[in-house]
PDB file of C-alpha atoms in Angstrom:
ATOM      1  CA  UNK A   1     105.058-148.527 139.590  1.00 55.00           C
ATOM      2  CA  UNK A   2     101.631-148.960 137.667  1.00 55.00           C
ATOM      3  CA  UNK A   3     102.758-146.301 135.073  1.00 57.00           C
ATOM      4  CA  UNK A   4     106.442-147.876 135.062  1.00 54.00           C
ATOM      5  CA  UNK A   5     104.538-151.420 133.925  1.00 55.00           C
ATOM      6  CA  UNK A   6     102.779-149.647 131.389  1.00 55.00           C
ATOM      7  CA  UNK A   7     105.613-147.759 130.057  1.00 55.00           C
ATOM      8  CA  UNK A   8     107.618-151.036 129.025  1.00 53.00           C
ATOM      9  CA  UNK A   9     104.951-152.738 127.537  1.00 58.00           C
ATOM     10  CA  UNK A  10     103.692-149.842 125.418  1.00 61.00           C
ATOM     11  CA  UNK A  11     107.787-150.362 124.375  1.00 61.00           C
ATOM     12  CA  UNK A  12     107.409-153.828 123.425  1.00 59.00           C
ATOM     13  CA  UNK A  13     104.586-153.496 121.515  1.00 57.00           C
ATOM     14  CA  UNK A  14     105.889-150.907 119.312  1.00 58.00           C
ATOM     15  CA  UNK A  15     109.387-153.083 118.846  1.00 57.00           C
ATOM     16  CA  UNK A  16     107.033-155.888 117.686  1.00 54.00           C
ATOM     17  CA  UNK A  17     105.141-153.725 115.526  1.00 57.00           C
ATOM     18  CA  UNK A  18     108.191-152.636 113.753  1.00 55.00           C
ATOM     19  CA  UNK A  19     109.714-155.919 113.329  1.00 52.00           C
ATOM     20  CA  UNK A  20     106.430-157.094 111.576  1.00 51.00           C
ATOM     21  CA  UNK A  21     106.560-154.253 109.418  1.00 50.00           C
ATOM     22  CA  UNK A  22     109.902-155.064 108.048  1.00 50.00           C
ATOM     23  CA  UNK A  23     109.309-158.512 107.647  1.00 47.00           C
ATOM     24  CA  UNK A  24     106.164-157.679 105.432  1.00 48.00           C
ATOM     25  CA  UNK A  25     108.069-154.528 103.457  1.00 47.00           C
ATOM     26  CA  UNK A  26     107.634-155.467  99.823  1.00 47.00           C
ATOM     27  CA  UNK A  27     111.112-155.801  98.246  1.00 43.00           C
ATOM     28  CA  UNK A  28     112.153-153.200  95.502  1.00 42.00           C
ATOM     29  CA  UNK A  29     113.559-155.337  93.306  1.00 44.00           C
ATOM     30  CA  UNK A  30     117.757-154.458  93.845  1.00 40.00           C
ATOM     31  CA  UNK A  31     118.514-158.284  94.452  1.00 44.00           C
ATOM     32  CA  UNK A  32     119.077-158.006  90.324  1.00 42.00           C
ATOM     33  CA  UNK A  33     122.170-155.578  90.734  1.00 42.00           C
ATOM     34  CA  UNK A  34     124.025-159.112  92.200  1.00 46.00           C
ATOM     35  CA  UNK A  35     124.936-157.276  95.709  1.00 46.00           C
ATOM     36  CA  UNK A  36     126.215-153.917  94.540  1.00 48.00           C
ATOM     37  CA  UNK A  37     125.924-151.292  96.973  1.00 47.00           C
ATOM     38  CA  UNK A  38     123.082-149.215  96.471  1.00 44.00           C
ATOM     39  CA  UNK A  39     125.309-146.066  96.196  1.00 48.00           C
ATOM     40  CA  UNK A  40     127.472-147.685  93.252  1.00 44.00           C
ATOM     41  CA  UNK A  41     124.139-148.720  91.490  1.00 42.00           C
ATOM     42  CA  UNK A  42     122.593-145.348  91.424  1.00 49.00           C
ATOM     43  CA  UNK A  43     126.046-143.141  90.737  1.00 50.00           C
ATOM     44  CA  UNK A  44     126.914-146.037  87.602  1.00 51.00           C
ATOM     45  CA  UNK A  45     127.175-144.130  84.101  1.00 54.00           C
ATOM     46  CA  UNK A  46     124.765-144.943  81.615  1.00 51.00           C
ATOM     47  CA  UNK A  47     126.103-145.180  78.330  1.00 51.00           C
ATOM     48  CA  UNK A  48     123.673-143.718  75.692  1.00 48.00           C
ATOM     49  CA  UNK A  49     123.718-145.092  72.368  1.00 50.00           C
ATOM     50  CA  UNK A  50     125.074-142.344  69.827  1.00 48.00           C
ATOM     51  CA  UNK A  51     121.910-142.180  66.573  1.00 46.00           C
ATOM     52  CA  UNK A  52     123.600-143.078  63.165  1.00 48.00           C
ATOM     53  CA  UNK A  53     123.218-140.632  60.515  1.00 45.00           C
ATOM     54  CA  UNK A  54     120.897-141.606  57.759  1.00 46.00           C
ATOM     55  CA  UNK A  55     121.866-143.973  54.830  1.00 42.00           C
ATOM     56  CA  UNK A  56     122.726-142.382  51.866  1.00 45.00           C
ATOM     57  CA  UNK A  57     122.402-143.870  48.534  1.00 46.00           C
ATOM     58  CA  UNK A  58     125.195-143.214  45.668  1.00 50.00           C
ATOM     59  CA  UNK A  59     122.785-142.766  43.705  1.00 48.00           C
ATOM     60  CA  UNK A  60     118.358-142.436  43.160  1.00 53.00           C
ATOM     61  CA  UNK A  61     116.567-145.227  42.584  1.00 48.00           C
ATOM     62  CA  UNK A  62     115.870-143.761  38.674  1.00 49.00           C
ATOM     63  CA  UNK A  63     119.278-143.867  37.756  1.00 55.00           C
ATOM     64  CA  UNK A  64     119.456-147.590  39.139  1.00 53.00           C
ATOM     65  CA  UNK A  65     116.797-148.130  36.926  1.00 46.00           C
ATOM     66  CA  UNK A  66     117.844-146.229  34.190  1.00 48.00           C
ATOM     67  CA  UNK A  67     121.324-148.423  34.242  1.00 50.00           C
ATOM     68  CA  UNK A  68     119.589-151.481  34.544  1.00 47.00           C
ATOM     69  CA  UNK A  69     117.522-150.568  31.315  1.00 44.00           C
ATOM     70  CA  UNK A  70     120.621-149.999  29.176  1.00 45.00           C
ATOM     71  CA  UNK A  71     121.657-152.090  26.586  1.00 43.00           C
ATOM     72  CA  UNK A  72     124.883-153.350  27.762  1.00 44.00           C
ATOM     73  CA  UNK A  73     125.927-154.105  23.817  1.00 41.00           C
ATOM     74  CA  UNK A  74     124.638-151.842  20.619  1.00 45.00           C
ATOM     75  CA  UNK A  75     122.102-153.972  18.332  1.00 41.00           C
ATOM     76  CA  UNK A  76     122.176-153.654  15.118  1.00 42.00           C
ATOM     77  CA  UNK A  77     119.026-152.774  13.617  1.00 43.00           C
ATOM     78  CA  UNK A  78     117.243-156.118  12.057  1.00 42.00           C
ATOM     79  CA  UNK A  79     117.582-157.116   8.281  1.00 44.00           C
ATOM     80  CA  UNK A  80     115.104-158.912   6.077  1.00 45.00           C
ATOM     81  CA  UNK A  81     116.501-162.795   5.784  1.00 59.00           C
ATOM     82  CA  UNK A  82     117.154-163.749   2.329  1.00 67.00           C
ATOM     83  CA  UNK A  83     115.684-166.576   1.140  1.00 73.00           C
ATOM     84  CA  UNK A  84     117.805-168.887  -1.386  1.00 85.00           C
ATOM     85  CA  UNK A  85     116.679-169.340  -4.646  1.00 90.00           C
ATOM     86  CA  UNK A  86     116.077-172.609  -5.051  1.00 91.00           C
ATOM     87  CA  UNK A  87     114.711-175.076  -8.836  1.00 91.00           C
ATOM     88  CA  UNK A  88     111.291-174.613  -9.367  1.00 91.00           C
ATOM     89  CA  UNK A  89     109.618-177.655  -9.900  1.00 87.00           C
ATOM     90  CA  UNK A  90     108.150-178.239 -13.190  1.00 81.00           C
ATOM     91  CA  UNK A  91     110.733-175.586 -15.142  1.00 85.00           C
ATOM     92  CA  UNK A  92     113.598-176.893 -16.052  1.00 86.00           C
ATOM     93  CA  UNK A  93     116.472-174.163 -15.498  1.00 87.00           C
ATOM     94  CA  UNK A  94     114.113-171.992 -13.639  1.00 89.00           C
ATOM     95  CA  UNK A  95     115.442-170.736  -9.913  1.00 92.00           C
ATOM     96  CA  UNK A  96     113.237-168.646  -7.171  1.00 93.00           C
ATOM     97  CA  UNK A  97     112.638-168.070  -4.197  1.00 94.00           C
ATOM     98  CA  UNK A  98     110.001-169.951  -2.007  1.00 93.00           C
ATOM     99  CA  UNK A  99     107.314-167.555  -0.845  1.00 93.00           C
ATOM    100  CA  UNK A 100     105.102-169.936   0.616  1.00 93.00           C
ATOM    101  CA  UNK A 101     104.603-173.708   0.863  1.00 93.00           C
ATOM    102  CA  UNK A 102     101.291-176.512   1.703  1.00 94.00           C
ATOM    103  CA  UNK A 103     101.671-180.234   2.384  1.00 96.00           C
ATOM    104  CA  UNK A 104      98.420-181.348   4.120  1.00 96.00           C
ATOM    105  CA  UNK A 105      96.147-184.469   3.856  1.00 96.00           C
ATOM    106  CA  UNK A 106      92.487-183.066   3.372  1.00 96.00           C
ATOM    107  CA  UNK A 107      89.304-184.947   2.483  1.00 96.00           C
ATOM    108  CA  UNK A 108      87.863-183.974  -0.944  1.00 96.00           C
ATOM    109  CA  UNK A 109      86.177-181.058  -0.783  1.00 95.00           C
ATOM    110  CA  UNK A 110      87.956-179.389   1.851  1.00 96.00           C
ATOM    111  CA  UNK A 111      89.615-175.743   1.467  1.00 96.00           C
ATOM    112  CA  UNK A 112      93.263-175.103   1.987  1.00 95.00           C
ATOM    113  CA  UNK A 113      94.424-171.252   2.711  1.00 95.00           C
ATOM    114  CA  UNK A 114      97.915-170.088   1.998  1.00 93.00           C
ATOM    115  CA  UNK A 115     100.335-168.036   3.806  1.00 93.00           C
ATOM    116  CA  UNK A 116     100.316-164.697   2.340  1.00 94.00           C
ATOM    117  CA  UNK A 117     103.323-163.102   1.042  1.00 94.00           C
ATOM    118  CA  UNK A 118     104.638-159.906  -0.425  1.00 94.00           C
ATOM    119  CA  UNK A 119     104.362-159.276  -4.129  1.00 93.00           C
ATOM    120  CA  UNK A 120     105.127-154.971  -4.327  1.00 91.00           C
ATOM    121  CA  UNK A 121     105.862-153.125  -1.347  1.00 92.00           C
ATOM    122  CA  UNK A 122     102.676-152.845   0.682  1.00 93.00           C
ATOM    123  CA  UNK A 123     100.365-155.440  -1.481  1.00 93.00           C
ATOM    124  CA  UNK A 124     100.093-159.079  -0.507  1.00 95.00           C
ATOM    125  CA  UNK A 125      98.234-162.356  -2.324  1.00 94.00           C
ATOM    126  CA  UNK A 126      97.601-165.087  -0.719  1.00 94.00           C
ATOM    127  CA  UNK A 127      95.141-168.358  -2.069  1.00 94.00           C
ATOM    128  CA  UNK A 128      92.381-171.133  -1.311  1.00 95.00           C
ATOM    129  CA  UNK A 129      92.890-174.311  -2.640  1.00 96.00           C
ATOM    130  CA  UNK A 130      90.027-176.575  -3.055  1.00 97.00           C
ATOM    131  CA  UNK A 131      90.471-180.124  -4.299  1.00 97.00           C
ATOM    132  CA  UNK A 132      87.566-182.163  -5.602  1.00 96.00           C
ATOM    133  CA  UNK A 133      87.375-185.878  -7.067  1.00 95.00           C
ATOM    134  CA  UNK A 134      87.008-186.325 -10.877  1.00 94.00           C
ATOM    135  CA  UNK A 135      87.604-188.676 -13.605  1.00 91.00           C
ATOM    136  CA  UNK A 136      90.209-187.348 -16.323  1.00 89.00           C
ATOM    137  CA  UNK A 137      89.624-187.667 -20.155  1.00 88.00           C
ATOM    138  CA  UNK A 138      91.096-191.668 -20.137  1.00 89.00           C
ATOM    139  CA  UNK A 139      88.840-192.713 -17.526  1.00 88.00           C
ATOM    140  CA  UNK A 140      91.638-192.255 -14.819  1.00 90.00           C
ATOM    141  CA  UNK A 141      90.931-191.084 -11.472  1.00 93.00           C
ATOM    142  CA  UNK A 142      92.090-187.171 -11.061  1.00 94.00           C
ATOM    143  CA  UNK A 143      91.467-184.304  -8.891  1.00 96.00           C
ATOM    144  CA  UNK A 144      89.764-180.849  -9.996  1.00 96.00           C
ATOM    145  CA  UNK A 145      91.390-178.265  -7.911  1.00 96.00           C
ATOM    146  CA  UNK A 146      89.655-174.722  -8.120  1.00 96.00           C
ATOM    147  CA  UNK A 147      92.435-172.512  -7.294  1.00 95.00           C
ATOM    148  CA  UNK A 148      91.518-168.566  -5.902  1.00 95.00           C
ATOM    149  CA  UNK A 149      94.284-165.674  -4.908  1.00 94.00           C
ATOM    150  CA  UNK A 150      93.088-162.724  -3.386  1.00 95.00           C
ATOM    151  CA  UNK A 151      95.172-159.651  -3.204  1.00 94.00           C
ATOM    152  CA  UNK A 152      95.017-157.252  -0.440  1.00 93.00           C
ATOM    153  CA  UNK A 153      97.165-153.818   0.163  1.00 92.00           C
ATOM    154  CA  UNK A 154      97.688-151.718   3.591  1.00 91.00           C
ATOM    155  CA  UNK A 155      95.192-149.245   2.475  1.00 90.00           C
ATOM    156  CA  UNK A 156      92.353-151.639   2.455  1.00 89.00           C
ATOM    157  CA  UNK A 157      92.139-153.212  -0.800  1.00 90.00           C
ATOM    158  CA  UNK A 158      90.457-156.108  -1.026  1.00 90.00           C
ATOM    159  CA  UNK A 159      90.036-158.327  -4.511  1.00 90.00           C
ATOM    160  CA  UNK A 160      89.875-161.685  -6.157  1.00 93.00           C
ATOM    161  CA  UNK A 161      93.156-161.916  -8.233  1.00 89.00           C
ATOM    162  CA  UNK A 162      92.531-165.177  -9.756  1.00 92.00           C
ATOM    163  CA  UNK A 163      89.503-167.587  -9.809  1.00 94.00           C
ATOM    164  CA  UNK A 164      90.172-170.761 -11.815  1.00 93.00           C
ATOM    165  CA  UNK A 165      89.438-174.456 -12.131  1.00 94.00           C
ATOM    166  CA  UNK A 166      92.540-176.584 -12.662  1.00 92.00           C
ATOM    167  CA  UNK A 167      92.146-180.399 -13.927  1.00 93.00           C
ATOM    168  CA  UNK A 168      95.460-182.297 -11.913  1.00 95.00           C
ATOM    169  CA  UNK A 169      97.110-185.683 -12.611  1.00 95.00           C
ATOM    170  CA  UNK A 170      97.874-187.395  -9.643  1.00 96.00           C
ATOM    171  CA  UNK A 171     101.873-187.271  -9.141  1.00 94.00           C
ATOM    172  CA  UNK A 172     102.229-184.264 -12.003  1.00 93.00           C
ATOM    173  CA  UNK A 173     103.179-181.195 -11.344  1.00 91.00           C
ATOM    174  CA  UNK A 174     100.707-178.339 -12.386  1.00 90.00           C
ATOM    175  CA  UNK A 175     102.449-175.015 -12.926  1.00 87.00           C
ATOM    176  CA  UNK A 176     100.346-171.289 -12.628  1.00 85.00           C
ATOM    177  CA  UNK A 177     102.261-168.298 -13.410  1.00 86.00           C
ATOM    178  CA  UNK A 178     102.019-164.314 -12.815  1.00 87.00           C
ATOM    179  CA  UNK A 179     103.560-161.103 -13.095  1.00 88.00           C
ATOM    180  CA  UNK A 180     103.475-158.424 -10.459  1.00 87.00           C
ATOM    181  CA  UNK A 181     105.489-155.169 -12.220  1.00 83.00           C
ATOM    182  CA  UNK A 182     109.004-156.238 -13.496  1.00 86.00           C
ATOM    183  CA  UNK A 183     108.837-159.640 -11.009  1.00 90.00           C
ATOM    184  CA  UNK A 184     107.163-162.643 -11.944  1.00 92.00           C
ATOM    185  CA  UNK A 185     105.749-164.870  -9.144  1.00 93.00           C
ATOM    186  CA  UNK A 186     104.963-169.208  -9.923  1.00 93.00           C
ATOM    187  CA  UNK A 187     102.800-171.443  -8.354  1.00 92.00           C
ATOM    188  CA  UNK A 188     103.502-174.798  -8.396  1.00 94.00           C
ATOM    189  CA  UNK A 189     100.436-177.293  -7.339  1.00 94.00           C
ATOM    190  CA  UNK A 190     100.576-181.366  -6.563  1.00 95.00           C
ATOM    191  CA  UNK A 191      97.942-184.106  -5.890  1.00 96.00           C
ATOM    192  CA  UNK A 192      98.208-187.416  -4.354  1.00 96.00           C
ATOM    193  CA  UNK A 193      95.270-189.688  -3.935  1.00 95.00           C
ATOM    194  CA  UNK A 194      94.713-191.651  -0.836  1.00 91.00           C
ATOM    195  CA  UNK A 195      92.512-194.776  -2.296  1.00 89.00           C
ATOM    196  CA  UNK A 196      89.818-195.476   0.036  1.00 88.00           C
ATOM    197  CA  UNK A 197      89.583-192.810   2.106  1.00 92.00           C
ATOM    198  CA  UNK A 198      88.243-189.781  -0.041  1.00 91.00           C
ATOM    199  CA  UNK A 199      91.395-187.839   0.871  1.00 95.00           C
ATOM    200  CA  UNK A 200      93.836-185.608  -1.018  1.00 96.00           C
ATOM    201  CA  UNK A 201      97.158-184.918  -0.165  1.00 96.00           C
ATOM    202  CA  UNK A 202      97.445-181.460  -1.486  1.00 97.00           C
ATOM    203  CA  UNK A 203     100.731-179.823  -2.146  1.00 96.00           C
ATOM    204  CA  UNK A 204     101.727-176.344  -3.083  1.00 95.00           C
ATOM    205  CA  UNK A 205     104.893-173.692  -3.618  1.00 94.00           C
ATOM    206  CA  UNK A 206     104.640-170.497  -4.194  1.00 94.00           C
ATOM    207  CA  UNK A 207     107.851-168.885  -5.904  1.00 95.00           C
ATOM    208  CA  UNK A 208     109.614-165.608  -6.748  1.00 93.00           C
ATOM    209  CA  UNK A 209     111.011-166.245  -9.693  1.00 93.00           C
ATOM    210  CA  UNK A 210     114.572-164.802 -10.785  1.00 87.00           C
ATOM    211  CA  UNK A 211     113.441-162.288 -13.182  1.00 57.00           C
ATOM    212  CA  UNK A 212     110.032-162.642 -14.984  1.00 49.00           C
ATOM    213  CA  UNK A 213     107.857-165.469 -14.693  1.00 49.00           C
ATOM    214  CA  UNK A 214     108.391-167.957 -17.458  1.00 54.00           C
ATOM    215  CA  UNK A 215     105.818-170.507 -19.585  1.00 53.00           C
ATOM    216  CA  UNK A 216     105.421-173.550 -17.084  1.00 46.00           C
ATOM    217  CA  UNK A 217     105.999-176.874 -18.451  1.00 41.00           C
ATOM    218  CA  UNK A 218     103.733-179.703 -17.129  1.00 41.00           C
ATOM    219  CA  UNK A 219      99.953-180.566 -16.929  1.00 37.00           C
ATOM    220  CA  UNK A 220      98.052-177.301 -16.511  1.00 39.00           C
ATOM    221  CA  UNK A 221     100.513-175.411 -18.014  1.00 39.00           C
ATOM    222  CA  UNK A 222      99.656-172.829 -19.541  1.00 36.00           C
ATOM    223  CA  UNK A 223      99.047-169.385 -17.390  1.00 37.00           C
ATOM    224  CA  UNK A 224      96.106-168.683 -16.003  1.00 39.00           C
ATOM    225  CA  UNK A 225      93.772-165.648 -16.811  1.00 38.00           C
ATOM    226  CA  UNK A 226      93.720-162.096 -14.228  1.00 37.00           C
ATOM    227  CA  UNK A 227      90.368-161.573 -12.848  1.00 35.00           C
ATOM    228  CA  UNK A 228      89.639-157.677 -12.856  1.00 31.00           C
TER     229      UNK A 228
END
């Protein structure tokens, strides 16, 4: 009877034990499959996604650069812009064309450069201008502008073409000539006096003249000396 009593409580206790134990299993985590049997879950296919092959481009990325380098339309190689041959002031009937050209309010004293310009293939002039109060022969006031060109080739050479001192009437045109081979090359200087302020508006146009340089009329006239 004793081992009878013992028998169904040993029983019990185990049934207890394994109802706790299920009540404190850890779930697995199959709530997510929304009730699906776990049979259907595990026997499912799986669908494998199929690798693309790899991207290939028409064409490298040197040709794409090569295209985009191109000239889509042919140029047509650059040409030297004529200039129109325009009077010369100061000689009447005279045409040229302007090489180079100053209009510029300086006080007295000051130096003025020019642009330089082409006179034979590969040589170049270019001049200061440097205009200085003075009183003219009547007692007027006048300007004495000392006048330098320099000449200058693409070998090097380096040399003072010109070094003279012109006497200028306000408002008159002063005319310097000189020849460079067969073509003849004009200067044409102008002075305006600011009263008051010790400024000189200084202005100046270099020409190529239409065959060779002619006499300029005006004050200053006559052409000025080379300087070896």
């Amino acid at each position: 009877m004793r081992t009878a009593l013992l028998v169904v409580l040993a029983f019990l206790v185990a049934l207890a034990i394994g109802w706790y134990g299920g009540a404190r299993r850890p779930s697995l985590g199959l709530e997510g499959l929304a009730g699906e049997p776990m049979e259907l879950a595990q026997s499912a296919p799986v669908v494998v996604p199929t690798a693309r092959a790899p991207f290939a481009a028409p064409k490298s990325v040197d040709d794409d650069l090569e295209d985009l380098l191109k000239p889509t339309v042919e140029v047509a190689p650059a040409t030297a812009e004529t200039k129109p041959a325009v009077p010369i002031p100061g000689m009447p009937g005279v045409f040229g064309q302007r090489m180079a050209q100053i209009d510029q309010l300086v006080d007295a004293g000051s130096t003025l450069v020019t642009d330089p310009y082409e006179v034979e293939p590969g040589v170049f002039n270019y001049s200061t201008l440097t205009p200085r109060l003075s009183v003219l022969n009547d007692g007027a006031a006048g300007v004495q502008m000392d006048v330098k060109r320099y000449q200058f080739d693409v070998s090097g050479g380096y040399y003072v073409d010109l070094d003279q001192s012109v006497p200028m009437t306000p408002g008159i045109d002063s005319g310097m000539n000189f020849q460079e081979g067969n073509q003849g090359f004009a200067s044409i200087l102008r002075v305006e006096l600011q009263p008051g302020t010790g400024q000189v508006r200084v202005m100046s146009s270099d020409y190529k003249t239409e065959g060779a340089a002619p006499s300029p009329s005006g004050a200053g006239g006559s052409a000025p000396g080379e300087v070896p």
